[in-house]
Coordinates of C-alpha atoms in Angstrom, one line a residue:
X1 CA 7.9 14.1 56.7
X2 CA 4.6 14.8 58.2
X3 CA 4.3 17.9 60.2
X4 CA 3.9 18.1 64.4
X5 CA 1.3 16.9 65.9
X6 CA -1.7 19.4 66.4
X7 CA -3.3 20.0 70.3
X8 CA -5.9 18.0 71.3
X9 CA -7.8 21.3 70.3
X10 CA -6.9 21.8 67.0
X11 CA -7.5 18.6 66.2
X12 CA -11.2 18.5 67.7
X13 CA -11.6 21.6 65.1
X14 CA -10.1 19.5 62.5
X15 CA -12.4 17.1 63.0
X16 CA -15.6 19.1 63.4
X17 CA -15.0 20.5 59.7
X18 CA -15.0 17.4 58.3
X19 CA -17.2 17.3 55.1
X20 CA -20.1 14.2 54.9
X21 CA -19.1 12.5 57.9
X22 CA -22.5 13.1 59.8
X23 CA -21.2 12.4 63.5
X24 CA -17.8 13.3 64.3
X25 CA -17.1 12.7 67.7
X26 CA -16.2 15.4 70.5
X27 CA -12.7 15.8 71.7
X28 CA -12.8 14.3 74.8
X29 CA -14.4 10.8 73.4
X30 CA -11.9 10.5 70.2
X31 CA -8.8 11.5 72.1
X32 CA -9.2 11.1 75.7
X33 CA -7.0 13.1 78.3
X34 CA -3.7 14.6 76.0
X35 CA -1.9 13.0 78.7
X36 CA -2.4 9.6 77.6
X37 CA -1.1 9.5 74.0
X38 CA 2.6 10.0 72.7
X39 CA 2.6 12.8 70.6
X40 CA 3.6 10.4 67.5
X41 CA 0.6 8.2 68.3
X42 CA -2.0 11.5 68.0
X43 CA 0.1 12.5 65.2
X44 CA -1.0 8.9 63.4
X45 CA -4.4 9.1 64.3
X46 CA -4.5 11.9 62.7
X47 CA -3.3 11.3 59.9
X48 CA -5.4 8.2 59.4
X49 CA -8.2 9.7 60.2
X50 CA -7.7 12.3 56.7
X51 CA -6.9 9.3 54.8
X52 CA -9.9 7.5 55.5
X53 CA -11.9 10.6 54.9
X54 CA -10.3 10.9 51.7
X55 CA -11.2 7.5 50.5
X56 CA -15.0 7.6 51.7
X57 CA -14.8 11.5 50.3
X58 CA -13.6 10.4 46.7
X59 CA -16.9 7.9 46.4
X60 CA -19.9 9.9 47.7
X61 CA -22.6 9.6 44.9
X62 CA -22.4 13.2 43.3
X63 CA -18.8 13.1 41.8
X64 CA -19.1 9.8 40.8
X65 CA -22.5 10.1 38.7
X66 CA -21.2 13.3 37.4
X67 CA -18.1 11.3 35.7
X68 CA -20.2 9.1 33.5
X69 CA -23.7 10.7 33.0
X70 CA -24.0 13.8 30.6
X71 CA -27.4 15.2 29.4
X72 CA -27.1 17.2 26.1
X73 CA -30.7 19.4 27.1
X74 CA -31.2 20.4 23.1
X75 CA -31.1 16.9 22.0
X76 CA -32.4 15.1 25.1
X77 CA -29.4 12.5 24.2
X78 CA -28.0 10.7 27.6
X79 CA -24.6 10.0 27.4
X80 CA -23.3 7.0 29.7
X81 CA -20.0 6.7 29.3
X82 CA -19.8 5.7 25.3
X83 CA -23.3 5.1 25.0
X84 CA -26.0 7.2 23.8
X85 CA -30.1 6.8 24.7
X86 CA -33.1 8.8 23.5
X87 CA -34.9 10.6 26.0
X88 CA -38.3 11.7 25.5
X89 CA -40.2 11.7 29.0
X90 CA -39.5 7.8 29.0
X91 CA -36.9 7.3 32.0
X92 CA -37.8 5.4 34.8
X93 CA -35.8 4.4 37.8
X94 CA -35.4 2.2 40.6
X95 CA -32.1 1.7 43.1
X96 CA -31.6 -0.4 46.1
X97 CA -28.6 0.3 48.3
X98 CA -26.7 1.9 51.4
X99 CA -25.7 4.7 48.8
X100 CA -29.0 5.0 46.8
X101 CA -30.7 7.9 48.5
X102 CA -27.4 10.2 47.1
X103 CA -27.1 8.5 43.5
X104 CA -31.4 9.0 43.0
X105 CA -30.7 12.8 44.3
X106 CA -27.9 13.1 42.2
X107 CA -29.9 11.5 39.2
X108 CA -32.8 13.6 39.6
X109 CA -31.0 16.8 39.2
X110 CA -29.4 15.6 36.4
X111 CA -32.6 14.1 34.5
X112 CA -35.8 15.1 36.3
X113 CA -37.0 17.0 33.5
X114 CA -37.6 13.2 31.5
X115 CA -38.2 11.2 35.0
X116 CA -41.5 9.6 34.9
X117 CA -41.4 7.4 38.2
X118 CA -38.6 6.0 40.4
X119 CA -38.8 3.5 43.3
X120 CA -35.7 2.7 45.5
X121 CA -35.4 0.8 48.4
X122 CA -32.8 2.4 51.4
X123 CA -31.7 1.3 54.2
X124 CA -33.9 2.0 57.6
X125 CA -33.4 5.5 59.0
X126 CA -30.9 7.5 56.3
X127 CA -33.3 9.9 55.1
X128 CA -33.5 11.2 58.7
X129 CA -29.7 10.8 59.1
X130 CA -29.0 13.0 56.2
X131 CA -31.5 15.5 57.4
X132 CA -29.0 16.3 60.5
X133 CA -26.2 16.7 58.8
X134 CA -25.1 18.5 56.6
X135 CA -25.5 15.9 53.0
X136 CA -28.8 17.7 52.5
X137 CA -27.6 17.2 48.4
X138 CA -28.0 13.6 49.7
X139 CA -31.9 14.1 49.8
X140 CA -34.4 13.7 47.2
X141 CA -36.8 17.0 45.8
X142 CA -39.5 17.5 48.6
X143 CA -42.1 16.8 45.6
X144 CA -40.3 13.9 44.1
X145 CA -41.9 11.4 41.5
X146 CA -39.2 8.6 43.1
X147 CA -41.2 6.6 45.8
X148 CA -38.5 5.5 49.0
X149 CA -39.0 2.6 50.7
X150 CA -36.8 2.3 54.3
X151 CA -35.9 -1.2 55.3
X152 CA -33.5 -3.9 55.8
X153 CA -32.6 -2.9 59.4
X154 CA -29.0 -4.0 60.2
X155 CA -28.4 -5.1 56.4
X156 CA -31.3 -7.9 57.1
X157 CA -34.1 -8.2 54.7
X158 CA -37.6 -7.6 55.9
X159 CA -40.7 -7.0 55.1
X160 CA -40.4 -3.4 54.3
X161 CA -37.5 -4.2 52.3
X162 CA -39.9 -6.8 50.2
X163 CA -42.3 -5.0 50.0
X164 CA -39.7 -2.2 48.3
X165 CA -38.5 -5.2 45.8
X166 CA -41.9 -5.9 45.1
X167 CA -42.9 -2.1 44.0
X168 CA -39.6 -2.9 41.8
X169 CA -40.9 -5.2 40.0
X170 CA -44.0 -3.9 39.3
X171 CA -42.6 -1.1 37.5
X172 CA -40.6 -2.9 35.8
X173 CA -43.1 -5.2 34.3
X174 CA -45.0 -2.4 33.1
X175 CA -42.3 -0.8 30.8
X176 CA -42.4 -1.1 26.7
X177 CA -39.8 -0.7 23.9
X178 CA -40.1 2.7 23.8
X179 CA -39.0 3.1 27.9
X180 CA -35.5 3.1 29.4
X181 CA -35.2 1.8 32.7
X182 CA -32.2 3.3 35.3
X183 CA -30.9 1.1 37.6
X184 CA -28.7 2.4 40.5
X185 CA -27.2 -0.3 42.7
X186 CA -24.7 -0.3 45.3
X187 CA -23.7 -2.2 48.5
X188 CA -26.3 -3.4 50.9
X189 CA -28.8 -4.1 47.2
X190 CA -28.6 -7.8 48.5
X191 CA -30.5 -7.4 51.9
X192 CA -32.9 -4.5 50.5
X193 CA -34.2 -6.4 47.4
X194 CA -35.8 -9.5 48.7
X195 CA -38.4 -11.2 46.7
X196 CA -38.2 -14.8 47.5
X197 CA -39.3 -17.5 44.7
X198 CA -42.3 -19.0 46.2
X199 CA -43.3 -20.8 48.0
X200 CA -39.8 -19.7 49.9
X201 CA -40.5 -17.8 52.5
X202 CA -38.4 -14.4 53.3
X203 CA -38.1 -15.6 56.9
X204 CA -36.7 -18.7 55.5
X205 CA -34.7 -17.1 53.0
X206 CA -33.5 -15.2 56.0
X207 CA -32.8 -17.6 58.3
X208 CA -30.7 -19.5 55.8
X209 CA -28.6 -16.4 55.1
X210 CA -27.9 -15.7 58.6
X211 CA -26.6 -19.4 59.0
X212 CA -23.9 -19.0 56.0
X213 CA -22.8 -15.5 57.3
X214 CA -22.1 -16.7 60.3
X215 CA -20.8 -19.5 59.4
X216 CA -18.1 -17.8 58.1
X217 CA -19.7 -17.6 53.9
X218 CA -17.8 -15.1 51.4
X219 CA -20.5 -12.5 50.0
X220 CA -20.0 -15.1 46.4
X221 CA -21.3 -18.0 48.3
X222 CA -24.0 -15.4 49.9
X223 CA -25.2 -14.2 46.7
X224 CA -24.8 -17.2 44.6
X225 CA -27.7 -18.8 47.4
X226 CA -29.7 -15.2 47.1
X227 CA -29.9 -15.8 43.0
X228 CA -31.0 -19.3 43.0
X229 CA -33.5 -18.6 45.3
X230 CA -35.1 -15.3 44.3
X231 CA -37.6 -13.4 41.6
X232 CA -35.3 -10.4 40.7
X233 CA -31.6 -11.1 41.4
X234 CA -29.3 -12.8 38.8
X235 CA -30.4 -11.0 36.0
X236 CA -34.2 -11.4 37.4
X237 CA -34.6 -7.7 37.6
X238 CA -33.4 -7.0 34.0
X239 CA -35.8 -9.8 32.6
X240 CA -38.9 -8.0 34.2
X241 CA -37.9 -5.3 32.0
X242 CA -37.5 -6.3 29.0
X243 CA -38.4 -5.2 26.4
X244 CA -37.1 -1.6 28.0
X245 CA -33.8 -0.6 27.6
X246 CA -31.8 -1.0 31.1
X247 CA -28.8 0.9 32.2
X248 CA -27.7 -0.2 35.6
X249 CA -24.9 2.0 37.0
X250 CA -23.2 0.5 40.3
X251 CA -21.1 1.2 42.8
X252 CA -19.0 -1.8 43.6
X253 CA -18.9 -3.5 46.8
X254 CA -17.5 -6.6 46.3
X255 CA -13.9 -7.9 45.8
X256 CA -12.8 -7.4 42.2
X257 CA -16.2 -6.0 40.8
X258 CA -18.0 -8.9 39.6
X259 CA -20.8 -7.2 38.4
X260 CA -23.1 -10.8 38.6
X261 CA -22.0 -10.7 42.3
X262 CA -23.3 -7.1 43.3
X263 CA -26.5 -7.0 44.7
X264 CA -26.5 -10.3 43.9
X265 CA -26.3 -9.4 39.8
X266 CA -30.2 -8.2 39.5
X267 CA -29.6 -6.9 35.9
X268 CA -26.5 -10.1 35.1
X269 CA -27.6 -13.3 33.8
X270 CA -26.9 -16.1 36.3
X271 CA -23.9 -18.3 35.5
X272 CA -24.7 -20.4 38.9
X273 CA -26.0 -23.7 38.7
X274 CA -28.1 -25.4 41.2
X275 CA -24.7 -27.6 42.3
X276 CA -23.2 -24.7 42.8
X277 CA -25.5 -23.8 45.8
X278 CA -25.2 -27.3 46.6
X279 CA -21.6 -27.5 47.3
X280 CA -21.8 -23.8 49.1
X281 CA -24.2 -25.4 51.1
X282 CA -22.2 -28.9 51.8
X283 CA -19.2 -26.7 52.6
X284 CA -21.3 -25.3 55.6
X285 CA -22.9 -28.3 56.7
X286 CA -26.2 -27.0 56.0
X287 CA -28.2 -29.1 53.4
X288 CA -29.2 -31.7 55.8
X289 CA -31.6 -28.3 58.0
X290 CA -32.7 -26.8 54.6
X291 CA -36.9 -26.5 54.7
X292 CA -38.5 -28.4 52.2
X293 CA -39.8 -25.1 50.2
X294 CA -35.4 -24.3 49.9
X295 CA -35.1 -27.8 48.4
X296 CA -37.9 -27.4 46.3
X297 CA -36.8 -24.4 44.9
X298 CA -33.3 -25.3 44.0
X299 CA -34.3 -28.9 43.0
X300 CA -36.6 -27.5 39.9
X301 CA -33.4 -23.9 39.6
X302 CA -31.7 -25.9 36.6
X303 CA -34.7 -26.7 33.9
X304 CA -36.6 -23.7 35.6
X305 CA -36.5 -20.7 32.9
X306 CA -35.6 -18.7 35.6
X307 CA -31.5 -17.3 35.3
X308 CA -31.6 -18.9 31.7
X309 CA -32.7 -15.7 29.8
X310 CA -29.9 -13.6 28.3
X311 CA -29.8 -10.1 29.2
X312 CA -28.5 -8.4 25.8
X313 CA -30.8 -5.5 26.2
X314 CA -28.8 -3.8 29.3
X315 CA -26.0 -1.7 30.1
X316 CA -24.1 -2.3 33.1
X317 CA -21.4 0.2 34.3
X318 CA -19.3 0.1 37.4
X319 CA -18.9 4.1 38.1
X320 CA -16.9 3.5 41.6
X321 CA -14.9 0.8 43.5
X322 CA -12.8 0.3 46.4
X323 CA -9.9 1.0 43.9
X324 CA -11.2 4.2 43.7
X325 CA -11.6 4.8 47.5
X326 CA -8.1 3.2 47.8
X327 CA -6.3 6.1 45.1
X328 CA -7.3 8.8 46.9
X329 CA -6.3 7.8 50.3
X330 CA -2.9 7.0 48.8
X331 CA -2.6 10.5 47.2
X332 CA -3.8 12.0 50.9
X333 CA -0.7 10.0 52.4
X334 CA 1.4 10.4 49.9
X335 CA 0.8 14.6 50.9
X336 CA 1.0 13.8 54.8
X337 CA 4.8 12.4 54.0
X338 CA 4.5 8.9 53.8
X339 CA 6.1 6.3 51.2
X340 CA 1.9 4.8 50.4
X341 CA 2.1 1.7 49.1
X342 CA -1.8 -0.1 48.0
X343 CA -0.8 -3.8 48.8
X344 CA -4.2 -5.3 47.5
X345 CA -7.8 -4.6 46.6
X346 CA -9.3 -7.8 47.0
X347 CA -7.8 -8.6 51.0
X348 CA -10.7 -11.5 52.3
X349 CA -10.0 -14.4 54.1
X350 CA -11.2 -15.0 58.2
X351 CA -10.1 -12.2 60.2
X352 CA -7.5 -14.0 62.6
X353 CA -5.3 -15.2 59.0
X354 CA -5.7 -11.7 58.2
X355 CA -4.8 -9.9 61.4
X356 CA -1.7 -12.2 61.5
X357 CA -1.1 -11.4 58.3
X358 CA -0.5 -7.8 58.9
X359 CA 1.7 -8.6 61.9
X360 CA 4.0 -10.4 59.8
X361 CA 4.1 -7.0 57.5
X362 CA 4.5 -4.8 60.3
X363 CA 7.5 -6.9 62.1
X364 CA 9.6 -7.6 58.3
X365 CA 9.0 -3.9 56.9
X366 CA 10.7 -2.8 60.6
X367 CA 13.0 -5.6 60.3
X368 CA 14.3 -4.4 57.2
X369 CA 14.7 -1.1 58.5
X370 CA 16.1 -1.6 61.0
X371 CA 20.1 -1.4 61.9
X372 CA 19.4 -3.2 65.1
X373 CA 18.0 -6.1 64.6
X374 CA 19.3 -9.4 62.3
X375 CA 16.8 -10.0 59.3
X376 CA 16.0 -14.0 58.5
X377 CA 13.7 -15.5 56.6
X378 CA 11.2 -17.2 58.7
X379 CA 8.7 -14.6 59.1
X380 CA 8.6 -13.4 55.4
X381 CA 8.5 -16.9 54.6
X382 CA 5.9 -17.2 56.5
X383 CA 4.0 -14.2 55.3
X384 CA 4.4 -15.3 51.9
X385 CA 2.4 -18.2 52.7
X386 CA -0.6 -15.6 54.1
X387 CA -0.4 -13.9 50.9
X388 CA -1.3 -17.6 49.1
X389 CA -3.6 -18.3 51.8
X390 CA -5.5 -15.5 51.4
X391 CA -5.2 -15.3 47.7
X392 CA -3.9 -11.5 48.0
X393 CA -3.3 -12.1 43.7
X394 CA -2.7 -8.6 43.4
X395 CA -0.1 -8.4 46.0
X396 CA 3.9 -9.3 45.5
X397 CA 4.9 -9.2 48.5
X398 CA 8.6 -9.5 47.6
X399 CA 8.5 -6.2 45.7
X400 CA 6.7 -3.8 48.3
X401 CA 8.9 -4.7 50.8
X402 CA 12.0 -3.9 48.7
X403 CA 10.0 -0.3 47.6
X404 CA 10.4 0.3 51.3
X405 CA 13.6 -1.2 52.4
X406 CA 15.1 2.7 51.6
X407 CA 12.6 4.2 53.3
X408 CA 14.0 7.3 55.6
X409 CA 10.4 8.4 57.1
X410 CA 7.2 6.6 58.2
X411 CA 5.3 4.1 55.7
X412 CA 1.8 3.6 54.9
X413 CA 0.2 0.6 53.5
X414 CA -3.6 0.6 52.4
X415 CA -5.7 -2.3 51.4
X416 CA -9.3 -2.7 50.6
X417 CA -11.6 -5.8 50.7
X418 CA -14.1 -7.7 52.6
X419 CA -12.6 -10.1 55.5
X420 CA -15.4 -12.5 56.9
X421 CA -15.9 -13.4 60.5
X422 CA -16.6 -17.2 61.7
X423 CA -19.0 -15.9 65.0
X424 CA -18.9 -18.1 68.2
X425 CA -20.3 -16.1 70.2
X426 CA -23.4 -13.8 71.4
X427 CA -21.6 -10.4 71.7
X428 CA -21.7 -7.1 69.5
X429 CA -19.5 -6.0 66.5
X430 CA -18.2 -5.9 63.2
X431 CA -15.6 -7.2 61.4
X432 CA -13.8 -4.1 61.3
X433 CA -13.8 -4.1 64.4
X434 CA -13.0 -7.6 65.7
X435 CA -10.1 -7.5 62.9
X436 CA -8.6 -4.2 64.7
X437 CA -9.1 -6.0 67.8
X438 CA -6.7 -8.8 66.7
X439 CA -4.2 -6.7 65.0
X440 CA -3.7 -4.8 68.1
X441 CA -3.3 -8.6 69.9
X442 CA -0.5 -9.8 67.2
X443 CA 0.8 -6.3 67.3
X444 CA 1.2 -6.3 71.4
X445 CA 3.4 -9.5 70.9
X446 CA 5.9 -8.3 68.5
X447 CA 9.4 -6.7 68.1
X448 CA 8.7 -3.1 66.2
X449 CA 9.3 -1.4 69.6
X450 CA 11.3 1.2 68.0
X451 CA 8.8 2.4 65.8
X452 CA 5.3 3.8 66.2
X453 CA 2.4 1.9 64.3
X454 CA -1.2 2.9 64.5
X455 CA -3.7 0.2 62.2
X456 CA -7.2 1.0 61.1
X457 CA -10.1 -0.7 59.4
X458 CA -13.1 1.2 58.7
X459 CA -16.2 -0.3 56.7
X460 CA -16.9 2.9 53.6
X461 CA -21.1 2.8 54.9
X462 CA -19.8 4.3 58.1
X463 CA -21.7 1.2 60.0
X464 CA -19.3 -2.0 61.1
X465 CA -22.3 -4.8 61.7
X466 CA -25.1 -3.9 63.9
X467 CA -22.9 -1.0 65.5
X468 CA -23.0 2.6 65.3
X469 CA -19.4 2.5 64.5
X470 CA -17.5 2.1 61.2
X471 CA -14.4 0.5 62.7
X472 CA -11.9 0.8 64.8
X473 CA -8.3 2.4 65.5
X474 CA -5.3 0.0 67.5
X475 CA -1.3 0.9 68.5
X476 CA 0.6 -1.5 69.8
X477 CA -0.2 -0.4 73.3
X478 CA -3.8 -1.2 73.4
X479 CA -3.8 -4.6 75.4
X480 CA -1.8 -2.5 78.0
X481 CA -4.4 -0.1 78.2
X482 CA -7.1 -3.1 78.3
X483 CA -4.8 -4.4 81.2
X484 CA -5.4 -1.2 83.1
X485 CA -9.0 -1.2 82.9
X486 CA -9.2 -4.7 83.3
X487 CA -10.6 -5.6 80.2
X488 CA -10.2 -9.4 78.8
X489 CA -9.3 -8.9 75.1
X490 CA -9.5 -12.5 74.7
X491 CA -12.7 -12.9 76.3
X492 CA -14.2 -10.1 74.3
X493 CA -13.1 -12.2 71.3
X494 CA -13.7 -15.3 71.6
X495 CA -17.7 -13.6 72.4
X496 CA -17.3 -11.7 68.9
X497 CA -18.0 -8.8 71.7
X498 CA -15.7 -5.7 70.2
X499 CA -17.9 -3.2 70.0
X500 CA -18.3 -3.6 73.3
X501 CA -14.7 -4.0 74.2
X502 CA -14.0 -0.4 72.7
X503 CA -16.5 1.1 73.8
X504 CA -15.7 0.4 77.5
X505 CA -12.4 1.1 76.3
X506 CA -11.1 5.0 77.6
X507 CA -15.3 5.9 76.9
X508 CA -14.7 4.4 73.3
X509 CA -11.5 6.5 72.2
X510 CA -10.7 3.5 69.6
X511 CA -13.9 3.7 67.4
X512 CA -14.2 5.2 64.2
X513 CA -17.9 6.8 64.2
X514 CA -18.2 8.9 61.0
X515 CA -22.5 8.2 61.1
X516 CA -23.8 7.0 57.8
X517 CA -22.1 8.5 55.0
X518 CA -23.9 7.5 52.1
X519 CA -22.2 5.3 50.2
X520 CA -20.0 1.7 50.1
X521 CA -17.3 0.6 48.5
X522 CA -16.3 -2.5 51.2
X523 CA -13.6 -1.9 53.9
X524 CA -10.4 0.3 53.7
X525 CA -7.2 -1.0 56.1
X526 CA -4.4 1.3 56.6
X527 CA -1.2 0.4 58.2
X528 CA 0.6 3.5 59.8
X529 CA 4.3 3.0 60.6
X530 CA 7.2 5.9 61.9
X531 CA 10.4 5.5 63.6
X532 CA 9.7 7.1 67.3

């Protein structure tokens, strides 16, 4: 059983400690007054808070390049995982990605003594963020041969972000036989390596991609468009190369690891035909407002060369996942006293199917435990239809809730994935946090009164859309709070306006702000429950 809850105090100190998290916030923000919380929900809190650490901790760029790259300094042989390369003052590199800036460092300790030149493309403002806090190993040699380009503000491409793609490819082009090209790719590659086939425009290219996300588009669909319609993604990247030898290692952020999916698969030959995009597109309603230079494009994709070219001369490894992320925040449970249970690595579907979906969990795990209240069938039947729905193929739902129909303490259940967000309105968030948002809604309506349940989603980046925060932290209690500060939950919804729900919320006591952290591996979701 987990231990009693620390003070208010203790826990600030907790917190403050914290390794790579580069904005912990102060007591009186994350807690509020030590009046206003049970002492089993600052207990869960708490204890969420460690696992989350745990799983972001577990995936930060230096442990994970460590595991598959080993130099032998006599030979100058690079060993990637079974594979040996020749190094001889011949390795170049280039990256694009929220966790970049940390795998380059990481790399160039490793290798800088056969680094030529290195481009990678960052998002807009880390290099500062690392520099005030304490991930200075997150930060590249002050008299580095790797060139940084900052862009893609808010996970947008731009035109620093293009012209980062288009440095890329340059040095790509330039490489020979005798060369071997590193490729470091993680989350966020998509929106920081834009290079539209012309004459598509990048604000065009934009627009369009703005229009499927929030229309409610799967990151596939996104980056099955992206391909079709640019110079260095789906397998693009790999062909400028040639005839170099390419090892792209990547950190997955996409459900189940497609590695042609990733970035939008800049080193995987294209499998994606041009009806492909088309029936994305139909799905959306969106072929009839294309611009003529989209329909060109795609209208010349299939007997273009372009995507066609094999690429038989690269390497790709996936070196860390959400499954990875997921492991660790189990074991970190599994120490605080709780029966852990993963339930699925690929959870995606709108967030409303899945915020009801963990209501129906919540209410038939304390169902089953329960002496006082008659099980039936109608809610796990109808929970079993979410898991279909939402194509959860890695979850049986029959045989986690028997794992914890013997449960004698409190229960955690973790998941990892990418839920989308159908927008409807003007307001500010993310979908970690809008999907909090509704759990605490389903959660306020149902029957687990004699238990404590705390839920959290948290995007691994430490940033949940355009927000400063990575997610957000709801108990049952929360539209009683709203209530009391007059806040319209419902309102705030229907405006896609979380962010600044919770943060008008007890001075934003909800939020999970960890600041950048320097790597992604999608969302984690943890479901905290404990007899009171």
């Amino acid at each position: 059983m987990p231990g009693p809850a620390k003070s208010g105090l203790d826990m600030a100190a907790t917190l403050r400690i914290l390794p790579g998290f580069a904005r912990a916030r102060p007591t009186a923000v994350l807690w509020g007054s030590p009046a206003s919380w049970s002492t089993s929900n600052v207990a869960l809190v708490e204890h969420a808070w460690k696992m989350f650490e745990g799983a972001v901790g577990v995936v930060m760029p230096g442990p994970m390049l460590h595991r598959v790259l080993a130099l032998d300094t006599e030979t100058g042989q690079l060993k990637v995982r079974d594979r040996n390369f020749q190094l001889h003052h011949n390795l170049y590199l280039v990256g694009f990605g929220k966790a970049v800036l940390g795998m380059a460092a990481v790399t160039e300790e490793l290798l800088s003594e056969h680094l030529v030149q290195g481009v990678i493309s960052v998002p807009k403002g880390i290099q500062e963020a690392m520099e005030h806090t304490d991930m200075k190993e997150m930060l590249l040699k002050p008299n580095s041969c790797i060139q940084v380009f900052e862009g893609a503000k808010d996970n947008l491409p731009d035109g620093n972000a293009q012209q980062a793609a288009l440095a890329i490819r340059d040095l790509a082009e330039k490489l020979t036989a005798d060369d071997l090209l590193l490729v470091l790719i993680s989350g966020g590659g998509s929106a920081l390596l834009p290079a539209p086939i012309p004459p598509v425009t990048l604000e065009e290219k934009q627009l369009l991609t703005k229009m499927l996300a929030a229309s409610g588009a799967t990151i596939q669909e996104l980056n099955t468009i992206r391909k079709a319609l640019s110079q260095l993604k789906g397998g693009g990247l790999a062909r400028a190369a040639y005839p170099a030898q390419v090892v792209s290692l990547i950190l997955s952020d996409v459900v189940g690891d497609p590695v042609d999916i990733i970035a939008s698969g800049p080193t995987v030959a294209s499998n994606h035909t041009v009806q492909d995009c088309l029936h994305i597109l139909s799905r959306y309603d969106l072929r009839g407002v294309l611009p003529r230079s989209i329909k060109t494009v795609l209208s010349r994709a299939d007997s273009d060369p372009h995507g066609r070219s094999g690429c038989g001369h690269v390497l790709n490894v996936i070196i860390g996942s959400n499954s990875l992320a997921l492991a660790e925040a189990q074991r970190r449970a599994e120490a605080l006293g709780y029966q852990a249970l993963v339930l699925s690595r690929v959870m995606q579907g709108e967030v409303r199917r899945v915020a009801r979906f963990y209501r129906l969990l919540a209410q038939a795990v304390c169902v089953r435990l329960s002496s006082k209240v008659m099980r039936t069938n109608k809610e796990e039947d109808e929970l079993q239809d979410l898991v279909e729905e939402l194509q959860l193929s890695d979850l049986n739902l029959e045989e986690v809730l028997e794992a914890v129909e013997g449960a004698k303490g409190p229960v955690c259940f973790l998941a990892g994935g990418e839920p989308t967000v159908r927008l409807q309105g003007s307001g500010k968030g993310g979908r970690n946090q809008e999907l909090a948002l509704r759990v605490a809604v389903e959660l306020s309506g149902s029957t687990i009164s004699d238990w404590g349940a705390l839920f959290l989603s948290g995007g691994t980046d430490g940033q949940d859309g355009p927000t400063e925060a990575a997610g957000a932290w709801v108990t049952p209690g929360l539209a009683t709070e709203a209530a009391v500060e007059d806040l319209d939950i419902m309102a705030s919804l229907a405006n896609n306006d979380s962010n600044t729900f919770f943060r008008h919320l007890k001075g934003g006591v909800h939020l999970l702000c960890t600041g950048l952290t320097g790597t992604n591996v999608m969302d984690i979701h943890l479901l905290l429950l404990r007899p009171c």
